[in-house]
CSV table of C-alpha atoms in Angstrom, one decimal:
chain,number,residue,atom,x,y,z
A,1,UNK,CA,-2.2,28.4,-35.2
A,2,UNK,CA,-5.3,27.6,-33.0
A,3,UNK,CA,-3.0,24.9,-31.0
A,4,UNK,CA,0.1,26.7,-30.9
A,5,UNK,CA,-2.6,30.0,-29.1
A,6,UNK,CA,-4.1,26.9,-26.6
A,7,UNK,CA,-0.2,25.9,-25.8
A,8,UNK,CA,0.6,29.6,-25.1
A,9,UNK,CA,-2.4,30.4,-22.9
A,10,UNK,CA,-2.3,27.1,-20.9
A,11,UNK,CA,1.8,27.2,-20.1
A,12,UNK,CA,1.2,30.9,-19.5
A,13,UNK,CA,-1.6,30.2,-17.4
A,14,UNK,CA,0.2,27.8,-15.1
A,15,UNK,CA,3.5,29.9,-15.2
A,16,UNK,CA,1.3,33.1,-13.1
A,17,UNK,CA,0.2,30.6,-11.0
A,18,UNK,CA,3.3,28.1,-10.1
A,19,UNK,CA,6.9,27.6,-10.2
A,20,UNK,CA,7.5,23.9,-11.7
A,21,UNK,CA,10.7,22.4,-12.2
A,22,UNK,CA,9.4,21.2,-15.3
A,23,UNK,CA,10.4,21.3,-19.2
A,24,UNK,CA,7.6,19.6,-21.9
A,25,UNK,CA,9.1,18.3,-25.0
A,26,UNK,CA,6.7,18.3,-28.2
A,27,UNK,CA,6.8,16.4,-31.0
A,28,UNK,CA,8.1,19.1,-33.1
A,29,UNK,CA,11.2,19.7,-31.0
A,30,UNK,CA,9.7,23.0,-29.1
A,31,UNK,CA,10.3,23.0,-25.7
A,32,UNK,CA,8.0,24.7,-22.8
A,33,UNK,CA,10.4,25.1,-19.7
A,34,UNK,CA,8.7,26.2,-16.0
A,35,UNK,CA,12.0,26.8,-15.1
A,36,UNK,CA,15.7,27.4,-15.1
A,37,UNK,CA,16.5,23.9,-13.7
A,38,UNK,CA,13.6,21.1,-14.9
A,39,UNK,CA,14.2,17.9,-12.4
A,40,UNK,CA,11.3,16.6,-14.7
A,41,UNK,CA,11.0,16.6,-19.0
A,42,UNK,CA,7.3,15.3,-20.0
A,43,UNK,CA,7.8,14.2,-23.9
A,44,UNK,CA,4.6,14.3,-25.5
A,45,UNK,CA,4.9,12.5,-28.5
A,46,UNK,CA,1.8,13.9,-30.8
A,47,UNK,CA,-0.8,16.5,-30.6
A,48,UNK,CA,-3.7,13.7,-29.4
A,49,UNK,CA,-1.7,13.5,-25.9
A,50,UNK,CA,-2.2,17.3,-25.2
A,51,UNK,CA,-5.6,16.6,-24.2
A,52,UNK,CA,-3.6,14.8,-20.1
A,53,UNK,CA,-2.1,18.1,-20.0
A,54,UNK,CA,-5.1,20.0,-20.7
A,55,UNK,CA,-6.5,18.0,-18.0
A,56,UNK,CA,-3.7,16.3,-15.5
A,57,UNK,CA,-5.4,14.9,-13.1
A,58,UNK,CA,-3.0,12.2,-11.2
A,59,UNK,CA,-5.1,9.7,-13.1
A,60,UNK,CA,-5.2,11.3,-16.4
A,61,UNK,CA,-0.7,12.2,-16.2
A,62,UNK,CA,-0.6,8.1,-15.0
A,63,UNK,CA,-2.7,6.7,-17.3
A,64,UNK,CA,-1.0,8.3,-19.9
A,65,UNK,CA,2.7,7.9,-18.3
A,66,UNK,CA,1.9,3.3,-17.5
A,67,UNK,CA,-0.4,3.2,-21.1
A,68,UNK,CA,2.9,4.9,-23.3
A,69,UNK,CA,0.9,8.3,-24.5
A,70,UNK,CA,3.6,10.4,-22.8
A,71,UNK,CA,6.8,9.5,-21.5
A,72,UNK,CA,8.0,11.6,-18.3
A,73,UNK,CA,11.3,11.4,-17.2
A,74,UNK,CA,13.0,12.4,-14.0
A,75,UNK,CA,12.9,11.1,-10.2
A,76,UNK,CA,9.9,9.7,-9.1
A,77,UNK,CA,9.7,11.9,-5.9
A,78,UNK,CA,10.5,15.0,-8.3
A,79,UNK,CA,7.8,13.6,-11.6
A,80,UNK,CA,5.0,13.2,-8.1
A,81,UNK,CA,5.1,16.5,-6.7
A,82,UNK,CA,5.0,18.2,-10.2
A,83,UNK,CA,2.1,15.8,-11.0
A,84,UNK,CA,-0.2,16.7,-7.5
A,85,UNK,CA,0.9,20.8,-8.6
A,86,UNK,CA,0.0,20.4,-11.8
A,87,UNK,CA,-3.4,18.5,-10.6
A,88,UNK,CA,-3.9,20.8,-7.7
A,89,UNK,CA,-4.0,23.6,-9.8
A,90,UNK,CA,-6.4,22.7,-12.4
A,91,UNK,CA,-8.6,20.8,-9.3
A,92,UNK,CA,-12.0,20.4,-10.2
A,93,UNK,CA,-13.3,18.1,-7.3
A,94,UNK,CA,-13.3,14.7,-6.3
A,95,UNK,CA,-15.2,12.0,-8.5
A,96,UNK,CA,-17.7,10.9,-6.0
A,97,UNK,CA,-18.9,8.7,-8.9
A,98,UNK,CA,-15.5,6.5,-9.1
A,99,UNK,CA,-16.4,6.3,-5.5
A,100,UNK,CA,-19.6,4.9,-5.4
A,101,UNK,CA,-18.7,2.6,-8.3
A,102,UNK,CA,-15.9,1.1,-6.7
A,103,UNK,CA,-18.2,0.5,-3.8
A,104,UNK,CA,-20.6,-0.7,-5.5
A,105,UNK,CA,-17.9,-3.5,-6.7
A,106,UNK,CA,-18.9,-7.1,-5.2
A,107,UNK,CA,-16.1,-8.4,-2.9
A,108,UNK,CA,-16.9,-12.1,-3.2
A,109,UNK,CA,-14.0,-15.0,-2.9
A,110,UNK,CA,-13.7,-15.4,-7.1
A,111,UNK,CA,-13.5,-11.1,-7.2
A,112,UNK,CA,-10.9,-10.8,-4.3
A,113,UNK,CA,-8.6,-13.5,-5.0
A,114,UNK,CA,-8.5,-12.1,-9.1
A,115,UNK,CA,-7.4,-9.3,-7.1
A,116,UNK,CA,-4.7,-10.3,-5.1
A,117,UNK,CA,-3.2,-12.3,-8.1
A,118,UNK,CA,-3.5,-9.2,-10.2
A,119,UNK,CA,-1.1,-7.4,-7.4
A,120,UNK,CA,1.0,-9.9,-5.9
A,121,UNK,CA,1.8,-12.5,-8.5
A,122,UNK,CA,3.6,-9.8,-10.8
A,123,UNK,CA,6.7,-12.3,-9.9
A,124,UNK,CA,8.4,-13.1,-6.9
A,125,UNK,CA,11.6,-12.4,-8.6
A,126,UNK,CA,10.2,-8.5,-9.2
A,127,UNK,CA,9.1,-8.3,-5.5
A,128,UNK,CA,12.6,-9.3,-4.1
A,129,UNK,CA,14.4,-6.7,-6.6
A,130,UNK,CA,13.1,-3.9,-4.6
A,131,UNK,CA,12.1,-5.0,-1.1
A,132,UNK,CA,14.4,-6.2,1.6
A,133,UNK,CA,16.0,-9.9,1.9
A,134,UNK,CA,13.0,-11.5,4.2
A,135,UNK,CA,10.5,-10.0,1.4
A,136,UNK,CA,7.9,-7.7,4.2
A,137,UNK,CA,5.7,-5.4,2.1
A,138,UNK,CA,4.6,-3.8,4.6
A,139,UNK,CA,5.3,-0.6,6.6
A,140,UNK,CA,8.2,-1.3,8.4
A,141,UNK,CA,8.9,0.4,11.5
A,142,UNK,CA,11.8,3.0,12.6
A,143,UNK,CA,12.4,3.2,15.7
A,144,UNK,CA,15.0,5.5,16.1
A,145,UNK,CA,14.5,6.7,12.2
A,146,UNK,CA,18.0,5.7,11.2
A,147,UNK,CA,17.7,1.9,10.8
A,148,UNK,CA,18.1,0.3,7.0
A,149,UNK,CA,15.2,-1.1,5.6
A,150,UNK,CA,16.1,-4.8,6.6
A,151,UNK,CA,16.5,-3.7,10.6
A,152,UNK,CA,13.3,-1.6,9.9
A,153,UNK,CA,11.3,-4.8,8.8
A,154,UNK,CA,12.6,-6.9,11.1
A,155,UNK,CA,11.7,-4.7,13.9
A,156,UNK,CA,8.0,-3.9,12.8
A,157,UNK,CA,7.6,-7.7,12.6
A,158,UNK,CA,8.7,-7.8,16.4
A,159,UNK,CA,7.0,-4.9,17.4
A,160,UNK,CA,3.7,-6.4,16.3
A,161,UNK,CA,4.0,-10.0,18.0
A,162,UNK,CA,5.1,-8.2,21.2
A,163,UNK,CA,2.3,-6.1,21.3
A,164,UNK,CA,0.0,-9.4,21.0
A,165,UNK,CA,2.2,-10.9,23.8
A,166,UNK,CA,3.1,-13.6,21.5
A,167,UNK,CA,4.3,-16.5,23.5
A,168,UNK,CA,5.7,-20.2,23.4
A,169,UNK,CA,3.2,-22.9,22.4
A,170,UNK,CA,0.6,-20.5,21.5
A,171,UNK,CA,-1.5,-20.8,17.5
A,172,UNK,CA,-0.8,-17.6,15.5
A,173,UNK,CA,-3.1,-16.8,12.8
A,174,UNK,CA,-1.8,-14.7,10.0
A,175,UNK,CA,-4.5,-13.5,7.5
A,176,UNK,CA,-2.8,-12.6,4.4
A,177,UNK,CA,1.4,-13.6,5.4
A,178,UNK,CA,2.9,-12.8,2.5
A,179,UNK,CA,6.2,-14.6,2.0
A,180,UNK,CA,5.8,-15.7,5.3
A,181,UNK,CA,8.1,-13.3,7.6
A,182,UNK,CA,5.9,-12.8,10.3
A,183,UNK,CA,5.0,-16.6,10.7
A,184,UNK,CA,8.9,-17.6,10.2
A,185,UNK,CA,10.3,-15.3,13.0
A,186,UNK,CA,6.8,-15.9,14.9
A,187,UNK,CA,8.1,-19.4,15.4
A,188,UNK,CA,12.0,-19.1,15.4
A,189,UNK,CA,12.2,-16.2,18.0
A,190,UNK,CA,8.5,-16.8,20.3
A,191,UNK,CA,8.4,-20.2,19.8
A,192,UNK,CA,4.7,-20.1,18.3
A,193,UNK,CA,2.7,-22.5,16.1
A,194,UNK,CA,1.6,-20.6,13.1
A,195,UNK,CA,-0.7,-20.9,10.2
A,196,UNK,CA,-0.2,-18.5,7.9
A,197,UNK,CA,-3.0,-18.0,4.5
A,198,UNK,CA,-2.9,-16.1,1.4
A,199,UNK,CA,-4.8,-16.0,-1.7
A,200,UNK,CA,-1.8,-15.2,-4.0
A,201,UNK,CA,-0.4,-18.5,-5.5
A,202,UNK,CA,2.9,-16.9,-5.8
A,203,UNK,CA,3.9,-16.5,-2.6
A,204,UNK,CA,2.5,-19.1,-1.0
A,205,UNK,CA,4.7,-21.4,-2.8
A,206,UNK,CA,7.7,-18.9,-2.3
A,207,UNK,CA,6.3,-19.4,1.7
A,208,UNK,CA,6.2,-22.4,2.0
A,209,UNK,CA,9.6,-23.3,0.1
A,210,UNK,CA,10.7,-20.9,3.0
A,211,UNK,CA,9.4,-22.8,5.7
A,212,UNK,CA,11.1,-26.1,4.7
A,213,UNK,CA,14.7,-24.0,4.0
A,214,UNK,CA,14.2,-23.1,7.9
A,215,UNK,CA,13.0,-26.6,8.9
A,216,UNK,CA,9.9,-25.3,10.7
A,217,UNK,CA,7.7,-27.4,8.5
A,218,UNK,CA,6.2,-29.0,12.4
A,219,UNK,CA,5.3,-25.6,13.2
A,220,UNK,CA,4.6,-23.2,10.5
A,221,UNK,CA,1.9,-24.7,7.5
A,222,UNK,CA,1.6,-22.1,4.6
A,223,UNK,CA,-2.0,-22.1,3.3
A,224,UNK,CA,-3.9,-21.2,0.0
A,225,UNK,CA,-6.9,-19.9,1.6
A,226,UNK,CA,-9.5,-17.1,1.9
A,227,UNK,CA,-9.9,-15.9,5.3
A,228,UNK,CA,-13.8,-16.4,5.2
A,229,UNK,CA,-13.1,-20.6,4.9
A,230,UNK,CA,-10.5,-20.6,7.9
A,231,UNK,CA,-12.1,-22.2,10.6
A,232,UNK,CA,-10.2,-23.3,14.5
A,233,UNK,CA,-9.5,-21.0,17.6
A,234,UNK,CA,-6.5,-19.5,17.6
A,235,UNK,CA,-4.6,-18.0,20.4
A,236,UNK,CA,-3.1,-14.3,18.4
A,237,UNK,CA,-4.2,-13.2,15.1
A,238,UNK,CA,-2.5,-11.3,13.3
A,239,UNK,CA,-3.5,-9.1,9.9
A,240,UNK,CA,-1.3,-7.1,8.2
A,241,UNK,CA,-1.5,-5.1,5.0
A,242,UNK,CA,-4.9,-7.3,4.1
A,243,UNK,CA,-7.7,-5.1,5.1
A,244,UNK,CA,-7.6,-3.1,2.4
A,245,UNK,CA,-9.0,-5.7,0.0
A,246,UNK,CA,-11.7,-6.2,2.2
A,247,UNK,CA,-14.3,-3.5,1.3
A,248,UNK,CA,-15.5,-0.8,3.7
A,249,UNK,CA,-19.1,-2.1,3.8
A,250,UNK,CA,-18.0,-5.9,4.4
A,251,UNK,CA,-15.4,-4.8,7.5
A,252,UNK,CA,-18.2,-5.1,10.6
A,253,UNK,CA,-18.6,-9.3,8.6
A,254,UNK,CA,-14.5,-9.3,8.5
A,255,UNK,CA,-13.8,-8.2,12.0
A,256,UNK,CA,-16.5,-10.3,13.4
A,257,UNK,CA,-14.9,-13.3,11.6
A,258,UNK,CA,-11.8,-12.7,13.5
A,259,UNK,CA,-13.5,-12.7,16.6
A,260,UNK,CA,-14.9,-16.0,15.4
A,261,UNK,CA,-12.2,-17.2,15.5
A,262,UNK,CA,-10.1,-16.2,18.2
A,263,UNK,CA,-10.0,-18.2,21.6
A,264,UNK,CA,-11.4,-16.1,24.7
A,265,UNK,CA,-8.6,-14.3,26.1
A,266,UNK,CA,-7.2,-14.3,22.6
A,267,UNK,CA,-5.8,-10.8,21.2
A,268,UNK,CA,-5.6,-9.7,17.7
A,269,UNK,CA,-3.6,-7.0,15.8
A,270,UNK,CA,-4.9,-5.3,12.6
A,271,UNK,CA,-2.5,-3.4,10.4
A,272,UNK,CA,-3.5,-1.6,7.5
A,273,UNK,CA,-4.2,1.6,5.3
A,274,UNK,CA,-6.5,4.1,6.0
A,275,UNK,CA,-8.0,7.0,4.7
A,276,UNK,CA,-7.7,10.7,6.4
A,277,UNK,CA,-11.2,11.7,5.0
A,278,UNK,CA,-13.8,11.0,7.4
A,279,UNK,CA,-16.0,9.9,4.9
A,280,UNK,CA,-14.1,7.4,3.8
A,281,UNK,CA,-13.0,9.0,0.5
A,282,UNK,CA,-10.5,7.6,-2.5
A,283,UNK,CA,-7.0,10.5,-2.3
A,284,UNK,CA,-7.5,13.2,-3.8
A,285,UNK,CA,-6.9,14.7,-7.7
A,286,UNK,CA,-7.5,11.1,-9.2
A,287,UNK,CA,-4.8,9.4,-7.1
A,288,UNK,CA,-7.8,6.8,-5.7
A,289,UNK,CA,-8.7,6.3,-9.6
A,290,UNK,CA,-5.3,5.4,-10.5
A,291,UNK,CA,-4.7,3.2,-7.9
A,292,UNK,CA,-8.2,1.2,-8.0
A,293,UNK,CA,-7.6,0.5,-12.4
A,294,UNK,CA,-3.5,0.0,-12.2
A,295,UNK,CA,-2.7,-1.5,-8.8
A,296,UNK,CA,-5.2,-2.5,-6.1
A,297,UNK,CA,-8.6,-3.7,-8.0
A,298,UNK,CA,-11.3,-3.5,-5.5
A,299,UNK,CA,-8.8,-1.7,-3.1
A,300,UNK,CA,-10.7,0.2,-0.6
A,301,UNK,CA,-9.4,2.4,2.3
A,302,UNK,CA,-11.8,2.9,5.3
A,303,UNK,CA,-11.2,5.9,8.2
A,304,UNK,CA,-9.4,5.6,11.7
A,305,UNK,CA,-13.3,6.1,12.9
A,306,UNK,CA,-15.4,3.5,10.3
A,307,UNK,CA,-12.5,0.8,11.4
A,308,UNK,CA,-13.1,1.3,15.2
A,309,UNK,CA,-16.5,1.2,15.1
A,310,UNK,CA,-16.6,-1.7,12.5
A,311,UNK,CA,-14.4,-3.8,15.5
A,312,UNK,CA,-17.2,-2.8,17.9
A,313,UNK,CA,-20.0,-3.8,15.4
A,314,UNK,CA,-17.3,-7.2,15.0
A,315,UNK,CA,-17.5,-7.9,18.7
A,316,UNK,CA,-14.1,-6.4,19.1
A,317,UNK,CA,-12.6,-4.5,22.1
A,318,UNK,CA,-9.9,-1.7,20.5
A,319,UNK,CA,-6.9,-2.3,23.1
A,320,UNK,CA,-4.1,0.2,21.2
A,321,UNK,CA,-4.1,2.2,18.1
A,322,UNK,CA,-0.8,3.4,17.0
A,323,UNK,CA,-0.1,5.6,13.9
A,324,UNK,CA,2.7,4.7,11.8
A,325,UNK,CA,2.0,7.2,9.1
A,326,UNK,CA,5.5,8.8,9.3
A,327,UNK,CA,7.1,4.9,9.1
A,328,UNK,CA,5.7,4.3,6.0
A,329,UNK,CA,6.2,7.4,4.1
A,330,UNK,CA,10.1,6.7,4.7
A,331,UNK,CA,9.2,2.5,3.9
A,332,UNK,CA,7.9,3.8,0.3
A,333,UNK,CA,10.5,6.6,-0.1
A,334,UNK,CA,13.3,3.8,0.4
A,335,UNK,CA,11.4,1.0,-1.9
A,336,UNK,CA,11.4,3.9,-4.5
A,337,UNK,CA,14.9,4.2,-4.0
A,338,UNK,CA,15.8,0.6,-4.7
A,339,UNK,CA,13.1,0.8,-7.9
A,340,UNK,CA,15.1,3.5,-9.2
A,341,UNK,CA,18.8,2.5,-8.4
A,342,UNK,CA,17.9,-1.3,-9.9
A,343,UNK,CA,15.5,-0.2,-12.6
A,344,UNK,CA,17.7,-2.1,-15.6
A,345,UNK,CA,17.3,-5.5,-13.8
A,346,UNK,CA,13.8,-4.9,-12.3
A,347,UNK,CA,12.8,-4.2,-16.4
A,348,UNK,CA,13.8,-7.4,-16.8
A,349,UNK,CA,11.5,-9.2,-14.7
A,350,UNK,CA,8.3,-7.2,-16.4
A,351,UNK,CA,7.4,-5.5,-18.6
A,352,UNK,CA,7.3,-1.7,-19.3
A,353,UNK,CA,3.8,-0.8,-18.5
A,354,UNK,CA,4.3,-2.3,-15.0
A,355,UNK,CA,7.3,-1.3,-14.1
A,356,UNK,CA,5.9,2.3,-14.9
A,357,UNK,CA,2.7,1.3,-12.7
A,358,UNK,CA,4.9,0.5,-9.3
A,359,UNK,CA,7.5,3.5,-10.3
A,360,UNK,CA,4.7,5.7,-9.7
A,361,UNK,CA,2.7,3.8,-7.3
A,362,UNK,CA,5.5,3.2,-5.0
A,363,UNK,CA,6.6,7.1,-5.1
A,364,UNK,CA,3.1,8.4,-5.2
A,365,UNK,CA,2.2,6.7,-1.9
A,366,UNK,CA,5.7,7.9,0.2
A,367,UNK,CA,4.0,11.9,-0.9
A,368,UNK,CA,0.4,10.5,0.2
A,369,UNK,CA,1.6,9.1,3.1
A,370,UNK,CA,3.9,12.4,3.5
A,371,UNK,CA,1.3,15.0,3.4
A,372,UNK,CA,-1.8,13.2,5.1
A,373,UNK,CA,-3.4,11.8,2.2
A,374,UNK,CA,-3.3,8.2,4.1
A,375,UNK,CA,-2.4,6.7,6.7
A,376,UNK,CA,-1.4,3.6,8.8
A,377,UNK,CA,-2.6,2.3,12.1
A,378,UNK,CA,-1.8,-0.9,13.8
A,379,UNK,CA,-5.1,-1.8,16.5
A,380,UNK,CA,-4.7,-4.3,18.8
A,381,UNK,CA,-7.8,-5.6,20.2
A,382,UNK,CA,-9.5,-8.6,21.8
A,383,UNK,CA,-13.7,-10.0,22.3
A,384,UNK,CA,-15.5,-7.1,24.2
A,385,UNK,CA,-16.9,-9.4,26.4
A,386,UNK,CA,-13.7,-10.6,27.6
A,387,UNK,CA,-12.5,-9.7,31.7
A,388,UNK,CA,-10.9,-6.7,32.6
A,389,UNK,CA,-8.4,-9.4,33.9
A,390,UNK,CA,-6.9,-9.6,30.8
A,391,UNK,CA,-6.1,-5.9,29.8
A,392,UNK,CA,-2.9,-4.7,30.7
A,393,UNK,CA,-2.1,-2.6,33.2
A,394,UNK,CA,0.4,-0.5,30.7
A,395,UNK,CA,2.0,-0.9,27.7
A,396,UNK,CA,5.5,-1.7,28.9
A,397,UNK,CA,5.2,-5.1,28.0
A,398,UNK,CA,5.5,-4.4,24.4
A,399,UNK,CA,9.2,-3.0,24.4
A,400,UNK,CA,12.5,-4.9,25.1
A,401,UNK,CA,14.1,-3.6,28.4
């Protein structure tokens, strides 16, 4: 009786408040409907996994969702906004403890490579299920909004190694390449001498297995390497989708370790995830939480402001900042897609519990990106002691005529 009074209150409670599209299934076939047409049907399977609705934070409605407590069906878009109304309304502030504990979190070589092998060497086979052929996870880039995700990829990676002025003969750095798309078409279309590192097994094989299918083993090499033990001058550096890992308080060591290494007159590009909270802040409603235990371990998203002045500290110039925020809400939005529409075969190559993790990871950062939770900036930038000589007069040189 006492739970059946708790059920009546709470679904009351959030029926004055909201209007969900949402129907709960319990255990003992009764049915709680928000709505005349639920997109989404939470089935909680016993009374000890009332407790994530009594509390549904994003962290608590995934944790329970990837671990099996409740199972929530619907579209991902559709199961993400009910979960950020349902946390929204029951907000009781940000955890500035997770915070400080996952700051707290060492970033040495053993921690950060765990890391990466934790995210990236899921399988190679999973990755390819859901992104586009050349395998570029990474915010691709619309330029007139209508392109497919392929065209979309292909022209972010061109975008960025025009804006370095990428040019024959010259020794690209990438820090953290992936399959090796960037370095691949870095050599086939500019003519460039790359080397390319990563720290997840997985793909570097996958890269380099790439590199001889192309016959560009004389100019591309595919390392298994931490960017702290690459040493050389190198003409354009390139860094995309790797910051993140790096830590907040070791980004002023990381930049200056670029500039390191790059030859005078040299420019580099960074592009990664930020934060919109000034402070440097995990999402809010326990979407940081999630994403720190499930996804990215140690993953840690600095502000537009900490990253600029972290390049200064670096002995970095800031050249261009872009913001690409809108181009990867649609880059997650369409990744979700193709989880969604494959989702028999990509359960094949995993298991449940991650399949569930990306379903809602994926989803959960096209609404983050969407509402200016995060964002995404590509900064290109060269040594601040460099001559004024070699700053461009405009920035025409970085689109085709």
């Amino acid at each position: 009786m006492f739970e059946q009074m708790m059920l009546s209150a709470w679904s009351a409670g959030l029926r004055d408040k909201l209007s969900l599209p949402l129907r709960v299934e319990l255990w003992d076939g009764r049915q709680i409907e928000f709505s005349p047409d639920p997109r989404v049907t939470i089935r909680v399977p016993d009374r000890s996994a009332l407790r994530y609705l009594r509390s549904p934070s994003l962290y608590n409605l995934g944790r329970a969702y990837v671990e099996g407590a409740i199972d929530i069906k619907g579209r991902a878009a559709d199961i993400i906004n009910v979960g950020n109304t349902l946390a929204a309304s029951l907000d009781k502030g940000r955890s500035r403890l997770g915070e400080l504990l996952r700051r707290a979190a060492p970033h040495t070589r053993q921690t950060d490579a765990e890391a990466i092998r934790y995210h990236y060497d899921v399988s190679n086979d999973f990755y390819a299920a859901w992104l586009d052929p050349g395998m570029v996870y990474s915010c691709a880039y619309f330029e007139n909004g209508s392109e497919d995700l392929a065209t979309a990829q292909q022209k972010k990676i061109d975008h960025i190694l025009r804006k370095i002025d990428l040019r024959p003969g010259q020794l690209l750095l990438d820090i953290g390449c992936g399959w090796g798309a960037l370095v691949l078409r870095a050599a086939q279309a500019f003519g460039a001498r790359c080397i390319g590192v990563t720290l997840s097994e997985n793909q570097a094989g996958l890269a380099r297995e790439r590199v001889e299918r192309a016959g560009l083993q004389g100019q591309v090499e595919i390392r298994l390497q931490d960017y702290r033990d690459v040493d050389g001058e190198y003409d354009r550096i390139t860094s995309v989708g790797m910051f993140e890992h790096v830590g907040v308080q070791q980004l002023p060591g990381y930049f200056s370790r670029l500039n390191g290494l790059l030859a005078p007159g040299g420019v580099a590009m960074n592009h990664g995830i930020t934060t919109t909270n000034v402070d440097n802040g995990a999402t809010p409603y326990g979407g940081g939480e999630f994403i720190d235990q499930y996804v990215f371990p140690h993953g840690e998203l600095a502000h537009l402001s900490t990253v600029v002045r972290a390049m200064q500290e670096g002995g970095l110039e800031v050249r261009d900042v872009e913001n690409l925020r809108r181009h990867y809400a649609r880059t997650c939005a369409l990744w979700t897609d193709n989880v969604e529409n494959n989702a028999e075969h990509i359960r094949t190559l995993t298991d449940e519990k991650h399949f569930r993790i990306w379903h809602l990871y994926l989803a959960g950062c096209a609404y983050a990106f969407a509402h200016g939770r995060i964002s995404l900036y590509q900064i290109v930038c060269g040594k601040a002691d460099g001559s004024v000589e070699q700053l461009p007069w405009s920035r025409r040189y970085m689109y085709p005529t």
